[in-house]
Amino acid sequence: MIRPAKSLAIASIIPLFISAFGCGSSHTAQSLSPAQAQAVSQELSSALGSALLSAFSSGMPVSANEHPTIAAAVNEFTAAQASGCTITNTGQDCSIPMNYSGSCPGGGTISVTGNFDFTLDGSGNGSDNSSVTILPTNCSVSNLVINGDPNVTVTTQFNIQADSLAYPINLTETGGISYGPNPSGSCTLNSTMTVTSPTTCSINANICGQKFSGSC
């Protein structure tokens, strides 16, 4: 039996269609490995710790070899470091500026900018309402180069008692990054960090679909 020419043409197109759009398509973004996701998380946490230490140590620069933990950095906070406090009917609205830029292990930079904003009553008690931005720029870590897509935002939740931080201190990290060259793509991240003492910080992270927990 001789097949019509039209049927032969359709049969020849089907394999090409499968090849172009099947599971092996080169257009599919590759995911980070668990080790790479943890390295990215560690770099973000390290930059945040350095930025906090610099801000809470009266703006003193952080050494390139110094990688403070978030727990150690926030322990340096005192409300007296705040600048531009405004007197209100119930107390004060205060702010500690943050403007940090550091180098990444393999080149590039990572910056942290924003303000620690908080309110105080007449006894030095209060709470915060803060958000800072982490921006990696051609930041090389674990054989990847990462950039903000558009950036990573950290929001904080803590109370202040007698002008000092009261534990626990909660930080939430959200946003997106792009990465390459192998693998390459872009993704979102969501991490929560909880500081319970000057030496203890725990993290639960979802970095580009890789979930893990540990210390920060």
C-alpha positions as protocol buffer text, in pm:
chain_id: "A"
residue {
  index: 1
  type: MET
  ca { x: 0 y: 0 z: 0 }
}
residue {
  index: 2
  type: ILE
  ca { x: 138 y: 339 z: -99 }
}
residue {
  index: 3
  type: ARG
  ca { x: 99 y: 617 z: 165 }
}
residue {
  index: 4
  type: PRO
  ca { x: -27 y: 953 z: 45 }
}
residue {
  index: 5
  type: ALA
  ca { x: 247 y: 1218 z: 21 }
}
residue {
  index: 6
  type: LYS
  ca { x: 68 y: 1433 z: 283 }
}
residue {
  index: 7
  type: SER
  ca { x: 88 y: 1156 z: 546 }
}
residue {
  index: 8
  type: LEU
  ca { x: 459 y: 1107 z: 480 }
}
residue {
  index: 9
  type: ALA
  ca { x: 524 y: 1479 z: 526 }
}
residue {
  index: 10
  type: ILE
  ca { x: 346 y: 1485 z: 863 }
}
residue {
  index: 11
  type: ALA
  ca { x: 530 y: 1175 z: 978 }
}
residue {
  index: 12
  type: SER
  ca { x: 865 y: 1336 z: 898 }
}
residue {
  index: 13
  type: ILE
  ca { x: 780 y: 1654 z: 1093 }
}
residue {
  index: 14
  type: ILE
  ca { x: 677 y: 1480 z: 1418 }
}
residue {
  index: 15
  type: PRO
  ca { x: 1032 y: 1366 z: 1518 }
}
residue {
  index: 16
  type: LEU
  ca { x: 1165 y: 1717 z: 1456 }
}
residue {
  index: 17
  type: PHE
  ca { x: 891 y: 1862 z: 1680 }
}
residue {
  index: 18
  type: ILE
  ca { x: 975 y: 1619 z: 1961 }
}
residue {
  index: 19
  type: SER
  ca { x: 1346 y: 1693 z: 1927 }
}
residue {
  index: 20
  type: ALA
  ca { x: 1294 y: 2068 z: 1948 }
}
residue {
  index: 21
  type: PHE
  ca { x: 1056 y: 2072 z: 2244 }
}
residue {
  index: 22
  type: GLY
  ca { x: 1127 y: 1753 z: 2433 }
}
residue {
  index: 23
  type: CYS
  ca { x: 1286 y: 1710 z: 2777 }
}
residue {
  index: 24
  type: GLY
  ca { x: 1634 y: 1741 z: 2634 }
}
residue {
  index: 25
  type: SER
  ca { x: 1576 y: 2090 z: 2495 }
}
residue {
  index: 26
  type: SER
  ca { x: 1868 y: 2328 z: 2544 }
}
residue {
  index: 27
  type: HIS
  ca { x: 1620 y: 2607 z: 2616 }
}
residue {
  index: 28
  type: THR
  ca { x: 1542 y: 2470 z: 2963 }
}
residue {
  index: 29
  type: ALA
  ca { x: 1723 y: 2659 z: 3243 }
}
residue {
  index: 30
  type: GLN
  ca { x: 1949 y: 2440 z: 3454 }
}
residue {
  index: 31
  type: SER
  ca { x: 1912 y: 2434 z: 3831 }
}
residue {
  index: 32
  type: LEU
  ca { x: 2178 y: 2495 z: 4092 }
}
residue {
  index: 33
  type: SER
  ca { x: 2323 y: 2196 z: 4272 }
}
residue {
  index: 34
  type: PRO
  ca { x: 2261 y: 2170 z: 4649 }
}
residue {
  index: 35
  type: ALA
  ca { x: 2624 y: 2272 z: 4713 }
}
residue {
  index: 36
  type: GLN
  ca { x: 2596 y: 2577 z: 4486 }
}
residue {
  index: 37
  type: ALA
  ca { x: 2267 y: 2684 z: 4647 }
}
residue {
  index: 38
  type: GLN
  ca { x: 2425 y: 2665 z: 4992 }
}
residue {
  index: 39
  type: ALA
  ca { x: 2729 y: 2862 z: 4870 }
}
residue {
  index: 40
  type: VAL
  ca { x: 2500 y: 3137 z: 4740 }
}
residue {
  index: 41
  type: SER
  ca { x: 2311 y: 3143 z: 5069 }
}
residue {
  index: 42
  type: GLN
  ca { x: 2636 y: 3162 z: 5264 }
}
residue {
  index: 43
  type: GLU
  ca { x: 2760 y: 3454 z: 5051 }
}
residue {
  index: 44
  type: LEU
  ca { x: 2435 y: 3647 z: 5109 }
}
residue {
  index: 45
  type: SER
  ca { x: 2451 y: 3578 z: 5484 }
}
residue {
  index: 46
  type: SER
  ca { x: 2818 y: 3676 z: 5501 }
}
residue {
  index: 47
  type: ALA
  ca { x: 2750 y: 4008 z: 5329 }
}
residue {
  index: 48
  type: LEU
  ca { x: 2456 y: 4078 z: 5560 }
}
residue {
  index: 49
  type: GLY
  ca { x: 2668 y: 3997 z: 5867 }
}
residue {
  index: 50
  type: SER
  ca { x: 2946 y: 4230 z: 5749 }
}
residue {
  index: 51
  type: ALA
  ca { x: 2696 y: 4507 z: 5677 }
}
residue {
  index: 52
  type: LEU
  ca { x: 2533 y: 4472 z: 6018 }
}
residue {
  index: 53
  type: LEU
  ca { x: 2868 y: 4473 z: 6197 }
}
residue {
  index: 54
  type: SER
  ca { x: 2980 y: 4784 z: 6009 }
}
residue {
  index: 55
  type: ALA
  ca { x: 2653 y: 4965 z: 6081 }
}
residue {
  index: 56
  type: PHE
  ca { x: 2638 y: 4863 z: 6446 }
}
residue {
  index: 57
  type: SER
  ca { x: 3006 y: 4939 z: 6511 }
}
residue {
  index: 58
  type: SER
  ca { x: 2964 y: 5311 z: 6448 }
}
residue {
  index: 59
  type: GLY
  ca { x: 3033 y: 5268 z: 6078 }
}
residue {
  index: 60
  type: MET
  ca { x: 3381 y: 5123 z: 6124 }
}
residue {
  index: 61
  type: PRO
  ca { x: 3483 y: 4937 z: 5805 }
}
residue {
  index: 62
  type: VAL
  ca { x: 3492 y: 4557 z: 5816 }
}
residue {
  index: 63
  type: SER
  ca { x: 3820 y: 4390 z: 5721 }
}
residue {
  index: 64
  type: ALA
  ca { x: 3824 y: 4190 z: 5397 }
}
residue {
  index: 65
  type: ASN
  ca { x: 3925 y: 3886 z: 5602 }
}
residue {
  index: 66
  type: GLU
  ca { x: 3652 y: 3937 z: 5858 }
}
residue {
  index: 67
  type: HIS
  ca { x: 3336 y: 3733 z: 5807 }
}
residue {
  index: 68
  type: PRO
  ca { x: 3117 y: 3790 z: 6112 }
}
residue {
  index: 69
  type: THR
  ca { x: 2816 y: 3572 z: 6175 }
}
residue {
  index: 70
  type: ILE
  ca { x: 2478 y: 3740 z: 6180 }
}
residue {
  index: 71
  type: ALA
  ca { x: 2441 y: 3646 z: 6547 }
}
residue {
  index: 72
  type: ALA
  ca { x: 2770 y: 3815 z: 6640 }
}
residue {
  index: 73
  type: ALA
  ca { x: 2691 y: 4122 z: 6429 }
}
residue {
  index: 74
  type: VAL
  ca { x: 2348 y: 4197 z: 6576 }
}
residue {
  index: 75
  type: ASN
  ca { x: 2493 y: 4161 z: 6925 }
}
residue {
  index: 76
  type: GLU
  ca { x: 2677 y: 4490 z: 6859 }
}
residue {
  index: 77
  type: PHE
  ca { x: 2352 y: 4685 z: 6835 }
}
residue {
  index: 78
  type: THR
  ca { x: 2263 y: 4960 z: 7078 }
}
residue {
  index: 79
  type: ALA
  ca { x: 1992 y: 5217 z: 7019 }
}
residue {
  index: 80
  type: ALA
  ca { x: 2238 y: 5497 z: 7097 }
}
residue {
  index: 81
  type: GLN
  ca { x: 2403 y: 5433 z: 6756 }
}
residue {
  index: 82
  type: ALA
  ca { x: 2096 y: 5562 z: 6578 }
}
residue {
  index: 83
  type: SER
  ca { x: 2119 y: 5883 z: 6378 }
}
residue {
  index: 84
  type: GLY
  ca { x: 1850 y: 6133 z: 6307 }
}
residue {
  index: 85
  type: CYS
  ca { x: 1611 y: 6035 z: 6585 }
}
residue {
  index: 86
  type: THR
  ca { x: 1287 y: 6229 z: 6572 }
}
residue {
  index: 87
  type: ILE
  ca { x: 1093 y: 6310 z: 6889 }
}
residue {
  index: 88
  type: THR
  ca { x: 729 y: 6195 z: 6877 }
}
residue {
  index: 89
  type: ASN
  ca { x: 437 y: 6216 z: 7117 }
}
residue {
  index: 90
  type: THR
  ca { x: 515 y: 5866 z: 7244 }
}
residue {
  index: 91
  type: GLY
  ca { x: 896 y: 5858 z: 7225 }
}
residue {
  index: 92
  type: GLN
  ca { x: 1137 y: 5855 z: 6928 }
}
residue {
  index: 93
  type: ASP
  ca { x: 1158 y: 5734 z: 6568 }
}
residue {
  index: 94
  type: CYS
  ca { x: 1518 y: 5633 z: 6497 }
}
residue {
  index: 95
  type: SER
  ca { x: 1732 y: 5498 z: 6213 }
}
residue {
  index: 96
  type: ILE
  ca { x: 2076 y: 5341 z: 6164 }
}
residue {
  index: 97
  type: PRO
  ca { x: 2197 y: 5376 z: 5801 }
}
residue {
  index: 98
  type: MET
  ca { x: 2357 y: 5081 z: 5628 }
}
residue {
  index: 99
  type: ASN
  ca { x: 2584 y: 5119 z: 5324 }
}
residue {
  index: 100
  type: TYR
  ca { x: 2819 y: 4825 z: 5274 }
}
residue {
  index: 101
  type: SER
  ca { x: 3007 y: 4694 z: 4970 }
}
residue {
  index: 102
  type: GLY
  ca { x: 3244 y: 4398 z: 4975 }
}
residue {
  index: 103
  type: SER
  ca { x: 3424 y: 4169 z: 4734 }
}
residue {
  index: 104
  type: CYS
  ca { x: 3313 y: 3815 z: 4645 }
}
residue {
  index: 105
  type: PRO
  ca { x: 3548 y: 3512 z: 4672 }
}
residue {
  index: 106
  type: GLY
  ca { x: 3610 y: 3484 z: 4296 }
}
residue {
  index: 107
  type: GLY
  ca { x: 3561 y: 3849 z: 4199 }
}
residue {
  index: 108
  type: GLY
  ca { x: 3276 y: 4093 z: 4166 }
}
residue {
  index: 109
  type: THR
  ca { x: 3101 y: 4270 z: 4450 }
}
residue {
  index: 110
  type: ILE
  ca { x: 2804 y: 4238 z: 4682 }
}
residue {
  index: 111
  type: SER
  ca { x: 2643 y: 4539 z: 4850 }
}
residue {
  index: 112
  type: VAL
  ca { x: 2393 y: 4590 z: 5130 }
}
residue {
  index: 113
  type: THR
  ca { x: 2201 y: 4917 z: 5158 }
}
residue {
  index: 114
  type: GLY
  ca { x: 1909 y: 5046 z: 5361 }
}
residue {
  index: 115
  type: ASN
  ca { x: 1827 y: 5151 z: 5714 }
}
residue {
  index: 116
  type: PHE
  ca { x: 1749 y: 4989 z: 6047 }
}
residue {
  index: 117
  type: ASP
  ca { x: 1439 y: 5185 z: 6145 }
}
residue {
  index: 118
  type: PHE
  ca { x: 1284 y: 5149 z: 6489 }
}
residue {
  index: 119
  type: THR
  ca { x: 1069 y: 5328 z: 6744 }
}
residue {
  index: 120
  type: LEU
  ca { x: 1140 y: 5380 z: 7114 }
}
residue {
  index: 121
  type: ASP
  ca { x: 933 y: 5490 z: 7409 }
}
residue {
  index: 122
  type: GLY
  ca { x: 1064 y: 5700 z: 7696 }
}
residue {
  index: 123
  type: SER
  ca { x: 1217 y: 5392 z: 7864 }
}
residue {
  index: 124
  type: GLY
  ca { x: 1418 y: 5275 z: 7562 }
}
residue {
  index: 125
  type: ASN
  ca { x: 1172 y: 5000 z: 7469 }
}
residue {
  index: 126
  type: GLY
  ca { x: 1032 y: 4954 z: 7122 }
}
residue {
  index: 127
  type: SER
  ca { x: 1029 y: 4757 z: 6798 }
}
residue {
  index: 128
  type: ASP
  ca { x: 1169 y: 4780 z: 6447 }
}
residue {
  index: 129
  type: ASN
  ca { x: 1032 y: 4821 z: 6096 }
}
residue {
  index: 130
  type: SER
  ca { x: 1333 y: 4761 z: 5874 }
}
residue {
  index: 131
  type: SER
  ca { x: 1419 y: 4650 z: 5522 }
}
residue {
  index: 132
  type: VAL
  ca { x: 1761 y: 4633 z: 5355 }
}
residue {
  index: 133
  type: THR
  ca { x: 1862 y: 4536 z: 5002 }
}
residue {
  index: 134
  type: ILE
  ca { x: 2138 y: 4291 z: 4905 }
}
residue {
  index: 135
  type: LEU
  ca { x: 2269 y: 4331 z: 4549 }
}
residue {
  index: 136
  type: PRO
  ca { x: 2530 y: 4092 z: 4404 }
}
residue {
  index: 137
  type: THR
  ca { x: 2703 y: 4232 z: 4093 }
}
residue {
  index: 138
  type: ASN
  ca { x: 2905 y: 3985 z: 3885 }
}
residue {
  index: 139
  type: CYS
  ca { x: 2967 y: 3812 z: 4218 }
}
residue {
  index: 140
  type: SER
  ca { x: 3166 y: 3493 z: 4167 }
}
residue {
  index: 141
  type: VAL
  ca { x: 3107 y: 3210 z: 4414 }
}
residue {
  index: 142
  type: SER
  ca { x: 3127 y: 2829 z: 4378 }
}
residue {
  index: 143
  type: ASN
  ca { x: 3207 y: 2851 z: 4003 }
}
residue {
  index: 144
  type: LEU
  ca { x: 2902 y: 3071 z: 3946 }
}
residue {
  index: 145
  type: VAL
  ca { x: 2862 y: 3439 z: 3869 }
}
residue {
  index: 146
  type: ILE
  ca { x: 2547 y: 3576 z: 4031 }
}
residue {
  index: 147
  type: ASN
  ca { x: 2362 y: 3903 z: 3989 }
}
residue {
  index: 148
  type: GLY
  ca { x: 2050 y: 4046 z: 4143 }
}
residue {
  index: 149
  type: ASP
  ca { x: 1730 y: 3972 z: 3954 }
}
residue {
  index: 150
  type: PRO
  ca { x: 1651 y: 4236 z: 4055 }
}
residue {
  index: 151
  type: ASN
  ca { x: 1788 y: 4200 z: 4413 }
}
residue {
  index: 152
  type: VAL
  ca { x: 1741 y: 4031 z: 4749 }
}
residue {
  index: 153
  type: THR
  ca { x: 1544 y: 4204 z: 5026 }
}
residue {
  index: 154
  type: VAL
  ca { x: 1586 y: 4133 z: 5397 }
}
residue {
  index: 155
  type: THR
  ca { x: 1313 y: 4240 z: 5638 }
}
residue {
  index: 156
  type: THR
  ca { x: 1360 y: 4223 z: 6014 }
}
residue {
  index: 157
  type: GLN
  ca { x: 1139 y: 4177 z: 6317 }
}
residue {
  index: 158
  type: PHE
  ca { x: 1271 y: 4234 z: 6668 }
}
residue {
  index: 159
  type: ASN
  ca { x: 1196 y: 4413 z: 6991 }
}
residue {
  index: 160
  type: ILE
  ca { x: 1416 y: 4654 z: 7185 }
}
residue {
  index: 161
  type: GLN
  ca { x: 1437 y: 4656 z: 7562 }
}
residue {
  index: 162
  type: ALA
  ca { x: 1635 y: 4920 z: 7754 }
}
residue {
  index: 163
  type: ASP
  ca { x: 1799 y: 5036 z: 7428 }
}
residue {
  index: 164
  type: SER
  ca { x: 1923 y: 4686 z: 7340 }
}
residue {
  index: 165
  type: LEU
  ca { x: 1796 y: 4410 z: 7113 }
}
residue {
  index: 166
  type: ALA
  ca { x: 1574 y: 4146 z: 7272 }
}
residue {
  index: 167
  type: TYR
  ca { x: 1592 y: 3789 z: 7143 }
}
residue {
  index: 168
  type: PRO
  ca { x: 1468 y: 3626 z: 6931 }
}
residue {
  index: 169
  type: ILE
  ca { x: 1552 y: 3833 z: 6622 }
}
residue {
  index: 170
  type: ASN
  ca { x: 1381 y: 3726 z: 6300 }
}
residue {
  index: 171
  type: LEU
  ca { x: 1501 y: 3804 z: 5948 }
}
residue {
  index: 172
  type: THR
  ca { x: 1328 y: 3712 z: 5623 }
}
residue {
  index: 173
  type: GLU
  ca { x: 1517 y: 3704 z: 5292 }
}
residue {
  index: 174
  type: THR
  ca { x: 1328 y: 3712 z: 4962 }
}
residue {
  index: 175
  type: GLY
  ca { x: 1397 y: 3809 z: 4603 }
}
residue {
  index: 176
  type: GLY
  ca { x: 1569 y: 3674 z: 4296 }
}
residue {
  index: 177
  type: ILE
  ca { x: 1908 y: 3619 z: 4134 }
}
residue {
  index: 178
  type: SER
  ca { x: 2043 y: 3527 z: 3793 }
}
residue {
  index: 179
  type: TYR
  ca { x: 2340 y: 3294 z: 3759 }
}
residue {
  index: 180
  type: GLY
  ca { x: 2579 y: 3145 z: 3504 }
}
residue {
  index: 181
  type: PRO
  ca { x: 2762 y: 3033 z: 3303 }
}
residue {
  index: 182
  type: ASN
  ca { x: 2720 y: 2665 z: 3392 }
}
residue {
  index: 183
  type: PRO
  ca { x: 2448 y: 2613 z: 3491 }
}
residue {
  index: 184
  type: SER
  ca { x: 2270 y: 2931 z: 3390 }
}
residue {
  index: 185
  type: GLY
  ca { x: 1930 y: 3074 z: 3458 }
}
residue {
  index: 186
  type: SER
  ca { x: 1741 y: 3280 z: 3711 }
}
residue {
  index: 187
  type: CYS
  ca { x: 1542 y: 3187 z: 4018 }
}
residue {
  index: 188
  type: THR
  ca { x: 1378 y: 3308 z: 4337 }
}
residue {
  index: 189
  type: LEU
  ca { x: 1480 y: 3250 z: 4696 }
}
residue {
  index: 190
  type: ASN
  ca { x: 1314 y: 3259 z: 5035 }
}
residue {
  index: 191
  type: SER
  ca { x: 1497 y: 3216 z: 5365 }
}
residue {
  index: 192
  type: THR
  ca { x: 1413 y: 3275 z: 5728 }
}
residue {
  index: 193
  type: MET
  ca { x: 1682 y: 3334 z: 5990 }
}
residue {
  index: 194
  type: THR
  ca { x: 1631 y: 3333 z: 6365 }
}
residue {
  index: 195
  type: VAL
  ca { x: 1891 y: 3468 z: 6608 }
}
residue {
  index: 196
  type: THR
  ca { x: 1838 y: 3342 z: 6963 }
}
residue {
  index: 197
  type: SER
  ca { x: 2168 y: 3443 z: 7128 }
}
residue {
  index: 198
  type: PRO
  ca { x: 2498 y: 3622 z: 7050 }
}
residue {
  index: 199
  type: THR
  ca { x: 2631 y: 3290 z: 6919 }
}
residue {
  index: 200
  type: THR
  ca { x: 2325 y: 3116 z: 6775 }
}
residue {
  index: 201
  type: CYS
  ca { x: 2153 y: 3178 z: 6442 }
}
residue {
  index: 202
  type: SER
  ca { x: 1953 y: 2919 z: 6247 }
}
residue {
  index: 203
  type: ILE
  ca { x: 1839 y: 2937 z: 5885 }
}
residue {
  index: 204
  type: ASN
  ca { x: 1571 y: 2759 z: 5685 }
}
residue {
  index: 205
  type: ALA
  ca { x: 1629 y: 2827 z: 5319 }
}
residue {
  index: 206
  type: ASN
  ca { x: 1481 y: 2763 z: 4978 }
}
residue {
  index: 207
  type: ILE
  ca { x: 1744 y: 2880 z: 4729 }
}
residue {
  index: 208
  type: CYS
  ca { x: 1644 y: 2820 z: 4368 }
}
residue {
  index: 209
  type: GLY
  ca { x: 1436 y: 2520 z: 4468 }
}
residue {
  index: 210
  type: GLN
  ca { x: 1704 y: 2365 z: 4690 }
}
residue {
  index: 211
  type: LYS
  ca { x: 1584 y: 2340 z: 5050 }
}
residue {
  index: 212
  type: PHE
  ca { x: 1816 y: 2314 z: 5348 }
}
residue {
  index: 213
  type: SER
  ca { x: 1865 y: 2431 z: 5704 }
}
residue {
  index: 214
  type: GLY
  ca { x: 2167 y: 2507 z: 5919 }
}
residue {
  index: 215
  type: SER
  ca { x: 2355 y: 2784 z: 6097 }
}
residue {
  index: 216
  type: CYS
  ca { x: 2391 y: 3145 z: 5988 }
}
